[in-house]
PDB file of C-alpha atoms in Angstrom:
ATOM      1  CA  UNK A   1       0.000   0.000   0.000  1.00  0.00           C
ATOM      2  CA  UNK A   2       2.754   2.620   0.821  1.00  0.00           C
ATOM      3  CA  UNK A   3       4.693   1.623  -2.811  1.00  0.00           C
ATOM      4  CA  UNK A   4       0.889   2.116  -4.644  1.00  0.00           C
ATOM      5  CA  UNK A   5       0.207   5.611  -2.664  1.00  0.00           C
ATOM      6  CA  UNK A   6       3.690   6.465  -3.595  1.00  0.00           C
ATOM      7  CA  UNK A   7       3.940   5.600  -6.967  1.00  0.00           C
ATOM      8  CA  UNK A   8       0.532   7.629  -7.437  1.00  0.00           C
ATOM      9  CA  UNK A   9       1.981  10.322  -5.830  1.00  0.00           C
ATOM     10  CA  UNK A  10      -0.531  10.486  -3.193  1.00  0.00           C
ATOM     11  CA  UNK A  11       1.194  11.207   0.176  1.00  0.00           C
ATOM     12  CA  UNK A  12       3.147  14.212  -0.069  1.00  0.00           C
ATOM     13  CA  UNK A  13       5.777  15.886   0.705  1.00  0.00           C
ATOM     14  CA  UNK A  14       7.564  12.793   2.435  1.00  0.00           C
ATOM     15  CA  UNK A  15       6.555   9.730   0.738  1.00  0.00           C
ATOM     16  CA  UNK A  16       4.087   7.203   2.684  1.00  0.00           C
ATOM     17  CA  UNK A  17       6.244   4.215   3.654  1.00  0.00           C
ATOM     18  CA  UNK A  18       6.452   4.006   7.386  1.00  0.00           C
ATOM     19  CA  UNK A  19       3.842   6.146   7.979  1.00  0.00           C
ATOM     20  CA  UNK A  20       0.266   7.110   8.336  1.00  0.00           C
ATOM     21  CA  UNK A  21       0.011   8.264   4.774  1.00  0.00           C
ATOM     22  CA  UNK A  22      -0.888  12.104   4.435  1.00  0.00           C
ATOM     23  CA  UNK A  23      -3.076  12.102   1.547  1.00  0.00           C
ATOM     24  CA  UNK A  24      -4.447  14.127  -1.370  1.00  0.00           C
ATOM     25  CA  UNK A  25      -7.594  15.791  -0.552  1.00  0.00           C
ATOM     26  CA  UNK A  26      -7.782  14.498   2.991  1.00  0.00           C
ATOM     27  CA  UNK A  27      -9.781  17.702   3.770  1.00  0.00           C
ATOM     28  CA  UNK A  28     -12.410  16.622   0.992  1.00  0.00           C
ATOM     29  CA  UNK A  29     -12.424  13.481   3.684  1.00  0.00           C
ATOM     30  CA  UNK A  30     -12.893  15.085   6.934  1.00  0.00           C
ATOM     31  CA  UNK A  31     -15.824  17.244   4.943  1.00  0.00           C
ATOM     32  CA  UNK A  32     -17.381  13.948   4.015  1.00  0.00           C
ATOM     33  CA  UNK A  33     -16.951  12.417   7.390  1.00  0.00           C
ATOM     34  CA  UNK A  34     -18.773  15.942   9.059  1.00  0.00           C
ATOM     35  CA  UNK A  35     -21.974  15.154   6.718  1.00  0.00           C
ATOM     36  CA  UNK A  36     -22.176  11.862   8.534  1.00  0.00           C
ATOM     37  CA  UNK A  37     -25.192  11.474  11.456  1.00  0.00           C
ATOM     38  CA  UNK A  38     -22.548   9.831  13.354  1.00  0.00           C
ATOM     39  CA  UNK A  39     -20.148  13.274  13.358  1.00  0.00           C
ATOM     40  CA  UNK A  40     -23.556  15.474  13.570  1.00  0.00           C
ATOM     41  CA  UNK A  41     -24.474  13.635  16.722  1.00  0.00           C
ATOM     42  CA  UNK A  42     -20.933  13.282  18.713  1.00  0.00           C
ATOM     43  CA  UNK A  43     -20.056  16.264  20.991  1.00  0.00           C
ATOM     44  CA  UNK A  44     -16.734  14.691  22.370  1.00  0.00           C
ATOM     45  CA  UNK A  45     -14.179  13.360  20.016  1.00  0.00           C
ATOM     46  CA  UNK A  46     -10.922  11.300  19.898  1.00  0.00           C
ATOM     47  CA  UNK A  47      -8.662  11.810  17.117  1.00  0.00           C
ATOM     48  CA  UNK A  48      -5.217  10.537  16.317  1.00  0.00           C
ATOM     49  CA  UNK A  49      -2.668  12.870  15.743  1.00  0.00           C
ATOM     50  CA  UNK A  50      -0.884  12.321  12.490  1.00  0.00           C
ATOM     51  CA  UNK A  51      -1.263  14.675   9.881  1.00  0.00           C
ATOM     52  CA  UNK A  52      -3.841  12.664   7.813  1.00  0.00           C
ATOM     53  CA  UNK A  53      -6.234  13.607  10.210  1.00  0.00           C
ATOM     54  CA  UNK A  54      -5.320  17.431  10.467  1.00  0.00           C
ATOM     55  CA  UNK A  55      -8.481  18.307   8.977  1.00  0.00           C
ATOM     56  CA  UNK A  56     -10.952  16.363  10.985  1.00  0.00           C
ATOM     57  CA  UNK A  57      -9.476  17.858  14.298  1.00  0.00           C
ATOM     58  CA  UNK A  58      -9.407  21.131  12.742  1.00  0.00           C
ATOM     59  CA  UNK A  59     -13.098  20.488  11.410  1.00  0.00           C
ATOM     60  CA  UNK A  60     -14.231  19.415  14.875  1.00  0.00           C
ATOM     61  CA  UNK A  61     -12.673  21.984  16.723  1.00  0.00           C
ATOM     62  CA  UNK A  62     -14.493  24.747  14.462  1.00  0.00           C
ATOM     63  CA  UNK A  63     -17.566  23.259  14.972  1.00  0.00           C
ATOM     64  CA  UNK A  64     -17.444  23.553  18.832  1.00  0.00           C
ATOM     65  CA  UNK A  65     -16.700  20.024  19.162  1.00  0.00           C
ATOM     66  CA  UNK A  66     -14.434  18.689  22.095  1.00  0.00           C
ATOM     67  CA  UNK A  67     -11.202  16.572  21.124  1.00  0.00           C
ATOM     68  CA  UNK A  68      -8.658  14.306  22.621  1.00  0.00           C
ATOM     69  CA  UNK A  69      -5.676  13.795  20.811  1.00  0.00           C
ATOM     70  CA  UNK A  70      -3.197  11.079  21.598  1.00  0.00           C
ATOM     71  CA  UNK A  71       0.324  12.248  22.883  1.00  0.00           C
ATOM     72  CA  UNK A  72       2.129  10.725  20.277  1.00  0.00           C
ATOM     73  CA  UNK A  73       3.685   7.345  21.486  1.00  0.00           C
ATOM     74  CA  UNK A  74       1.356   7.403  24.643  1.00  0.00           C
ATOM     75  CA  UNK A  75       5.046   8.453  25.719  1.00  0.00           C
ATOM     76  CA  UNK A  76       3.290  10.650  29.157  1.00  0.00           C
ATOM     77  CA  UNK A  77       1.797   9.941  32.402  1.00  0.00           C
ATOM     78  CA  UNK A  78      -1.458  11.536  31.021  1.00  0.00           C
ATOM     79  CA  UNK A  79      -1.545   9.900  27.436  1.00  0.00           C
ATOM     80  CA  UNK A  80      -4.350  12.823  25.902  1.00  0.00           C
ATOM     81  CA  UNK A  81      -4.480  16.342  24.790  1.00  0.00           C
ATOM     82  CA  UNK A  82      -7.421  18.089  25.580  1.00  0.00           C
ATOM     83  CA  UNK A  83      -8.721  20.234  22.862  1.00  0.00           C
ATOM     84  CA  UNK A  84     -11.323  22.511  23.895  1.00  0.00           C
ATOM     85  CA  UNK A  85     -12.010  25.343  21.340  1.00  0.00           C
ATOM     86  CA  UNK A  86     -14.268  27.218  24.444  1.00  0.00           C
ATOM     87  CA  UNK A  87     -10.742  27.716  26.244  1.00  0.00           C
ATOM     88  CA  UNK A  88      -8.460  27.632  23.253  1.00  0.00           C
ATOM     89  CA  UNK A  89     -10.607  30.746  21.466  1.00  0.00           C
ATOM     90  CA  UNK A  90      -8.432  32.009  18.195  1.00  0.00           C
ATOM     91  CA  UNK A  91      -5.529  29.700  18.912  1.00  0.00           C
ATOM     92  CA  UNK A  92      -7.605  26.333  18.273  1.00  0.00           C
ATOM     93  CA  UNK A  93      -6.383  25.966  14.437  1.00  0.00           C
ATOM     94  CA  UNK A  94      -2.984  25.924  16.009  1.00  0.00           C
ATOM     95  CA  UNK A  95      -3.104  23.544  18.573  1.00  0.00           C
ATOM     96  CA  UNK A  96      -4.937  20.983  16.339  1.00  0.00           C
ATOM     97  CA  UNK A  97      -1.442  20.791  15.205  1.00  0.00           C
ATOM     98  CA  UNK A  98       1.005  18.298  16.897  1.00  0.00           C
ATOM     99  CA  UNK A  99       3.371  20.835  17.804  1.00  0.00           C
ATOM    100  CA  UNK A 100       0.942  23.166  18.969  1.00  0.00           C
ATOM    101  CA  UNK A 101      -1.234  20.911  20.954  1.00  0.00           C
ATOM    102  CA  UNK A 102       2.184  20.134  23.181  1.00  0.00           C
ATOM    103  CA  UNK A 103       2.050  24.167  23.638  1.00  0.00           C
ATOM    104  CA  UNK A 104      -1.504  24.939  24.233  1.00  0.00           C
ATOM    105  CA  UNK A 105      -3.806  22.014  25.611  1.00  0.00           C
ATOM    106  CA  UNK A 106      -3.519  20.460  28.874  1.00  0.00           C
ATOM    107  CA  UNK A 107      -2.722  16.787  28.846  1.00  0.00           C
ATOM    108  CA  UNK A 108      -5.188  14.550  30.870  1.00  0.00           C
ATOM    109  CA  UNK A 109      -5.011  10.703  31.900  1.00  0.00           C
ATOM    110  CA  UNK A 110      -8.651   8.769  31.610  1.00  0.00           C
ATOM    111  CA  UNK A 111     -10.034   9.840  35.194  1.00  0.00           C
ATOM    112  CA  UNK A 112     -10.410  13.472  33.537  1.00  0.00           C
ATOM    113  CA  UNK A 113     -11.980  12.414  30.379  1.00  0.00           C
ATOM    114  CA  UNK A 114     -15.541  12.194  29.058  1.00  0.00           C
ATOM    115  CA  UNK A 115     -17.391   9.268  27.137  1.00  0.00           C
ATOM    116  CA  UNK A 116     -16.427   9.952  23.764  1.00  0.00           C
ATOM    117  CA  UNK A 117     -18.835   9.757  21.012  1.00  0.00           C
ATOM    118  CA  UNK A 118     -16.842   9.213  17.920  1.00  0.00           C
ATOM    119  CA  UNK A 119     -13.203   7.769  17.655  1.00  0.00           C
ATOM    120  CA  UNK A 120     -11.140   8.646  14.347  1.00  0.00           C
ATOM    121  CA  UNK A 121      -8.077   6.713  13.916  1.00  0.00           C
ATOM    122  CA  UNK A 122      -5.294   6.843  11.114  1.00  0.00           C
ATOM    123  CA  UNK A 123      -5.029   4.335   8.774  1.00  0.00           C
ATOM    124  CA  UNK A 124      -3.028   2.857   5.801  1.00  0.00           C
ATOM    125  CA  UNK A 125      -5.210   0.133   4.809  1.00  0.00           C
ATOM    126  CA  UNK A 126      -8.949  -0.612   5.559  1.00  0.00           C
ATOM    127  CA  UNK A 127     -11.639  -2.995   3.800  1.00  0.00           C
ATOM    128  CA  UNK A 128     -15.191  -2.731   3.439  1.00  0.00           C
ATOM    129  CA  UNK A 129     -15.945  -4.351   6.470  1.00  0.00           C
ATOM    130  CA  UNK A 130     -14.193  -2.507   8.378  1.00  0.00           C
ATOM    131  CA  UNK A 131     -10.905  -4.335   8.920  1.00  0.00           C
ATOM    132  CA  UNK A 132      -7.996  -2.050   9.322  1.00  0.00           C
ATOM    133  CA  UNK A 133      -4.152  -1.984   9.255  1.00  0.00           C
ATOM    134  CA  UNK A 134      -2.127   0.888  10.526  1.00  0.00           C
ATOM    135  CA  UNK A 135       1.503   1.507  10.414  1.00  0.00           C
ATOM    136  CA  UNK A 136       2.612  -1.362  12.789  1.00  0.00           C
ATOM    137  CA  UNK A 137       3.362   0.480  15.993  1.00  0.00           C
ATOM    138  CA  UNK A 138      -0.045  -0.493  17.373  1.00  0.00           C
ATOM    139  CA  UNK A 139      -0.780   2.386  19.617  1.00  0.00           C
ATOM    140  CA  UNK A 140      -4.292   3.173  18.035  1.00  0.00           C
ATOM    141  CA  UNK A 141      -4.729  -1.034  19.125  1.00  0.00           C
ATOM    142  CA  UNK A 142      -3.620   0.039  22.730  1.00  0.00           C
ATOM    143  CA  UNK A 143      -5.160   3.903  22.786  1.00  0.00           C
ATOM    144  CA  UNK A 144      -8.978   1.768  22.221  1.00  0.00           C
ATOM    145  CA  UNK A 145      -8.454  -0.978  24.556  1.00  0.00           C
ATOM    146  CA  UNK A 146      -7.108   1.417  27.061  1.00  0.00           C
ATOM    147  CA  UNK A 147     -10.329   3.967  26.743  1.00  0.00           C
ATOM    148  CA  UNK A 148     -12.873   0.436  26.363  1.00  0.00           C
ATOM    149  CA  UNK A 149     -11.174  -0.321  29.751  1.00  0.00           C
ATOM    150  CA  UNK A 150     -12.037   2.826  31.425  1.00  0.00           C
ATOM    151  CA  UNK A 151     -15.597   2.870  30.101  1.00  0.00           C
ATOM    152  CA  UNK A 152     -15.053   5.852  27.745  1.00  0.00           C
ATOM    153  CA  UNK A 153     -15.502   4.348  24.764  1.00  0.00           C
ATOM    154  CA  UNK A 154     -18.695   1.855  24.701  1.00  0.00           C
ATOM    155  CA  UNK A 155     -20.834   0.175  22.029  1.00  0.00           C
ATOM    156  CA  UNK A 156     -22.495   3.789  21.087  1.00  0.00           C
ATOM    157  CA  UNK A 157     -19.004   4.953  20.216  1.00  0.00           C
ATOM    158  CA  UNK A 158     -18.921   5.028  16.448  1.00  0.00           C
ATOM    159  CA  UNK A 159     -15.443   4.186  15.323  1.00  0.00           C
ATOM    160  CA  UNK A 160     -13.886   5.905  12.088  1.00  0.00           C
ATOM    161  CA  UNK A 161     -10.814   6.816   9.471  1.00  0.00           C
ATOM    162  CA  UNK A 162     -10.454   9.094   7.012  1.00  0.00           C
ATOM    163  CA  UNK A 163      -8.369   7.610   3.959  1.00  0.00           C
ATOM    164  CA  UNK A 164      -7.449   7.944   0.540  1.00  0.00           C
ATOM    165  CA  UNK A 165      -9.476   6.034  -1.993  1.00  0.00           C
ATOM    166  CA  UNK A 166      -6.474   3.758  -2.887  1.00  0.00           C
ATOM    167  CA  UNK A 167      -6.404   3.000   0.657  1.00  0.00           C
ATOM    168  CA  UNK A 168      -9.808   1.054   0.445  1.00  0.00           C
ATOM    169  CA  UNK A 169      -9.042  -2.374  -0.345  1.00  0.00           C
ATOM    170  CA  UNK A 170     -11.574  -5.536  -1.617  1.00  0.00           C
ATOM    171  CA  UNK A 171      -9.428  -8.319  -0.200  1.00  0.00           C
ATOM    172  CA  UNK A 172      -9.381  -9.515   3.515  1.00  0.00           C
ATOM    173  CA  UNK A 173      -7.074  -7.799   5.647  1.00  0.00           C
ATOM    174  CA  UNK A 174      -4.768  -9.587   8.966  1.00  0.00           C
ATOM    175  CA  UNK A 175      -6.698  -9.263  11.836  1.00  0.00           C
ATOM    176  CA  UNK A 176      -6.318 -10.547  15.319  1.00  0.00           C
ATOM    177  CA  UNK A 177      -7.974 -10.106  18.958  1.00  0.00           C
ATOM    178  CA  UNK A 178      -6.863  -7.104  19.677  1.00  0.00           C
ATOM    179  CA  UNK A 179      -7.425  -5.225  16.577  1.00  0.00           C
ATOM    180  CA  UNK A 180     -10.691  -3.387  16.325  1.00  0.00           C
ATOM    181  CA  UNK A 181     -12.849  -2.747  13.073  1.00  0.00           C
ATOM    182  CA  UNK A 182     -14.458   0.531  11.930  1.00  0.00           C
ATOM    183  CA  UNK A 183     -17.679   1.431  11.548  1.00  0.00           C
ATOM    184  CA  UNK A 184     -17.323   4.271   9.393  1.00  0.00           C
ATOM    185  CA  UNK A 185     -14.873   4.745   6.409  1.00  0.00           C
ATOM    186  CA  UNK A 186     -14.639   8.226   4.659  1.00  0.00           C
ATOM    187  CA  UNK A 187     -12.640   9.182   1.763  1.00  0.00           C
ATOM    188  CA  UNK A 188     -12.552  11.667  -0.949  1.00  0.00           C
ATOM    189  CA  UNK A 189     -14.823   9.757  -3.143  1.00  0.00           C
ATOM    190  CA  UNK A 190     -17.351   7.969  -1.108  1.00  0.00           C
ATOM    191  CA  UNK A 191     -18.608   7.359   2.519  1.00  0.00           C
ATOM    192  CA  UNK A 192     -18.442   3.597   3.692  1.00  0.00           C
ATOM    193  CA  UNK A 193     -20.574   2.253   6.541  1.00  0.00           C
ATOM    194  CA  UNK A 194     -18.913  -0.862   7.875  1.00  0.00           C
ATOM    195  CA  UNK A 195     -21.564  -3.973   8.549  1.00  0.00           C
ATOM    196  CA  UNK A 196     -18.992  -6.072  10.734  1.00  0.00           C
ATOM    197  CA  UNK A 197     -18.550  -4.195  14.041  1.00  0.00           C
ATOM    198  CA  UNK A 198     -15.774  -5.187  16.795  1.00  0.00           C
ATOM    199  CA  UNK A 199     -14.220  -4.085  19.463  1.00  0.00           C
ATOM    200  CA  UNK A 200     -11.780  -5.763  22.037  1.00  0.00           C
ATOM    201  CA  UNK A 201     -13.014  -6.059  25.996  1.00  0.00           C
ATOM    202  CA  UNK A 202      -9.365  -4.390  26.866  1.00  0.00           C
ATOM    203  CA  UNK A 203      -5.637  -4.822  27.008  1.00  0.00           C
ATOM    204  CA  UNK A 204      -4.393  -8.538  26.172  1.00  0.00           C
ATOM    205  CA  UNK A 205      -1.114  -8.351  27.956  1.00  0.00           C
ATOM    206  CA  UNK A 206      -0.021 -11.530  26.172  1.00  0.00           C
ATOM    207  CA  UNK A 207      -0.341  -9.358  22.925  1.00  0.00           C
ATOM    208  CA  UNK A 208       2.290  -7.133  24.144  1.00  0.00           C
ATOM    209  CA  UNK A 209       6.050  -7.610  24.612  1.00  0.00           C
ATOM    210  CA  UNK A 210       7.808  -6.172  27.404  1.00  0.00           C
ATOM    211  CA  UNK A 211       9.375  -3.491  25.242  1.00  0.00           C
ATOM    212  CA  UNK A 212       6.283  -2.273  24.493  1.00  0.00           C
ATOM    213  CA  UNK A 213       4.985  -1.950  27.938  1.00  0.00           C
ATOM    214  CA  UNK A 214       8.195  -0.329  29.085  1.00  0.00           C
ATOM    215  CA  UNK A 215       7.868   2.221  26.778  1.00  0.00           C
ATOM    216  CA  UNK A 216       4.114   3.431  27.410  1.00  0.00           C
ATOM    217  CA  UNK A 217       4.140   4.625  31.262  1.00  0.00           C
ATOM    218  CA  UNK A 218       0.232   3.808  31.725  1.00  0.00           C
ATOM    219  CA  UNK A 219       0.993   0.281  30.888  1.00  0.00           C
ATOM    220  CA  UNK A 220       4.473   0.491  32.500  1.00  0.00           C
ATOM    221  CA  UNK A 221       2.551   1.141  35.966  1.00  0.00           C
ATOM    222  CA  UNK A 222      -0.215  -1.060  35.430  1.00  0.00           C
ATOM    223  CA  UNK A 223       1.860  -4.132  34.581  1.00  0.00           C
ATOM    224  CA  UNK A 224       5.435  -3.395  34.947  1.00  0.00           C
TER     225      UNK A 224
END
């Protein structure tokens, strides 16, 4: 998928492999995802941070919509951002931005969080059902299970991406127990609705090697 989006010249300016591909019209995507009931509905939001998904935080935030934004790696004690355009005024554009959400958002651990309504994740291959693959880390795996756990996101949380139309694939996709499928896929093109929901219960520790937990505090303190 990263040598098709390249050789179309699709994510830009750095190329897509080993990344959540930023993508060609991936504001015509966040527009398509905001005519959804889902997006219409949902007052809290949780969005991943790359840059794919610039547009839907920016989108949200403009609409008076609240978002949580992953710190990037879950590398902090308190592993969200907390976007709130009421406090952030004229400086919300900005810290939709990685950069300037370290700057200008608090960052909050679950205990401080609200139910969120929709969940947008980045992704570099998804199927119509709703099977996804991201860019192997597996934090957007770990950032669900961890908010499942904590009872923030439930079975009325619609999860969603925003991808490229190459990105949409016809053939099955890997998929284990941890991984969780979308409901909602919107790209340039076309609006998807997924017929296969799934979520995991929570963290499978035997999923996770002891690298991984050292490296993400939350889990570091939880099972370390």
């Amino acid at each position: 998928m990263w040598s098709l989006l390249d050789a179309h010249g699709v994510s830009y300016p750095l190329g897509a492999t080993g990344r959540i591909p930023r993508f060609s019209a991936a504001d015509v995507a966040a527009q398509r995802l905001a005519e959804t009931a889902a997006w219409e509905a949902a007052e809290t939001l949780k969005v991943n941070p790359d840059t794919a998904q610039f547009p839907v935080r920016l989108h949200a935030l403009a609409e008076g919509k609240v978002v949580y934004m992953a710190v990037p790696y879950l590398a902090g004690p308190h592993p969200f951002y907390f976007l709130d355009p009421a406090e952030l005024g004229e400086q919300a554009p900005e810290a939709a931005t990685i950069d300037g959400a370290a700057r200008l958002a608090p960052s909050v651990g679950f205990d401080e969080m609200r139910e969120i309504d929709l969940a947008v994740c980045g992704s570099v291959a998804v199927n119509r059902n709703g099977a996804r693959v991201g860019k192997g880390g597996g934090y957007a795996d770990i950032e669900l299970a961890l908010l499942v756990e904590a009872g923030l996101i439930t079975a009325r949380t619609v999860l969603a991406t925003t991808v490229h139309e190459l990105q949409v694939v016809h053939e099955e996709l890997p998929e284990t127990a941890h991984d969780f499928r979308l409901d909602v896929i919107a790209s340039p093109v076309e609006v998807v609705r997924c017929g296969s929901p799934y979520r995991p219960s929570g963290i499978y520790p035997s999923h996770l090697t002891s690298s991984k937990i050292a490296s993400i505090p939350i889990l570091r303190d939880r099972m370390g």
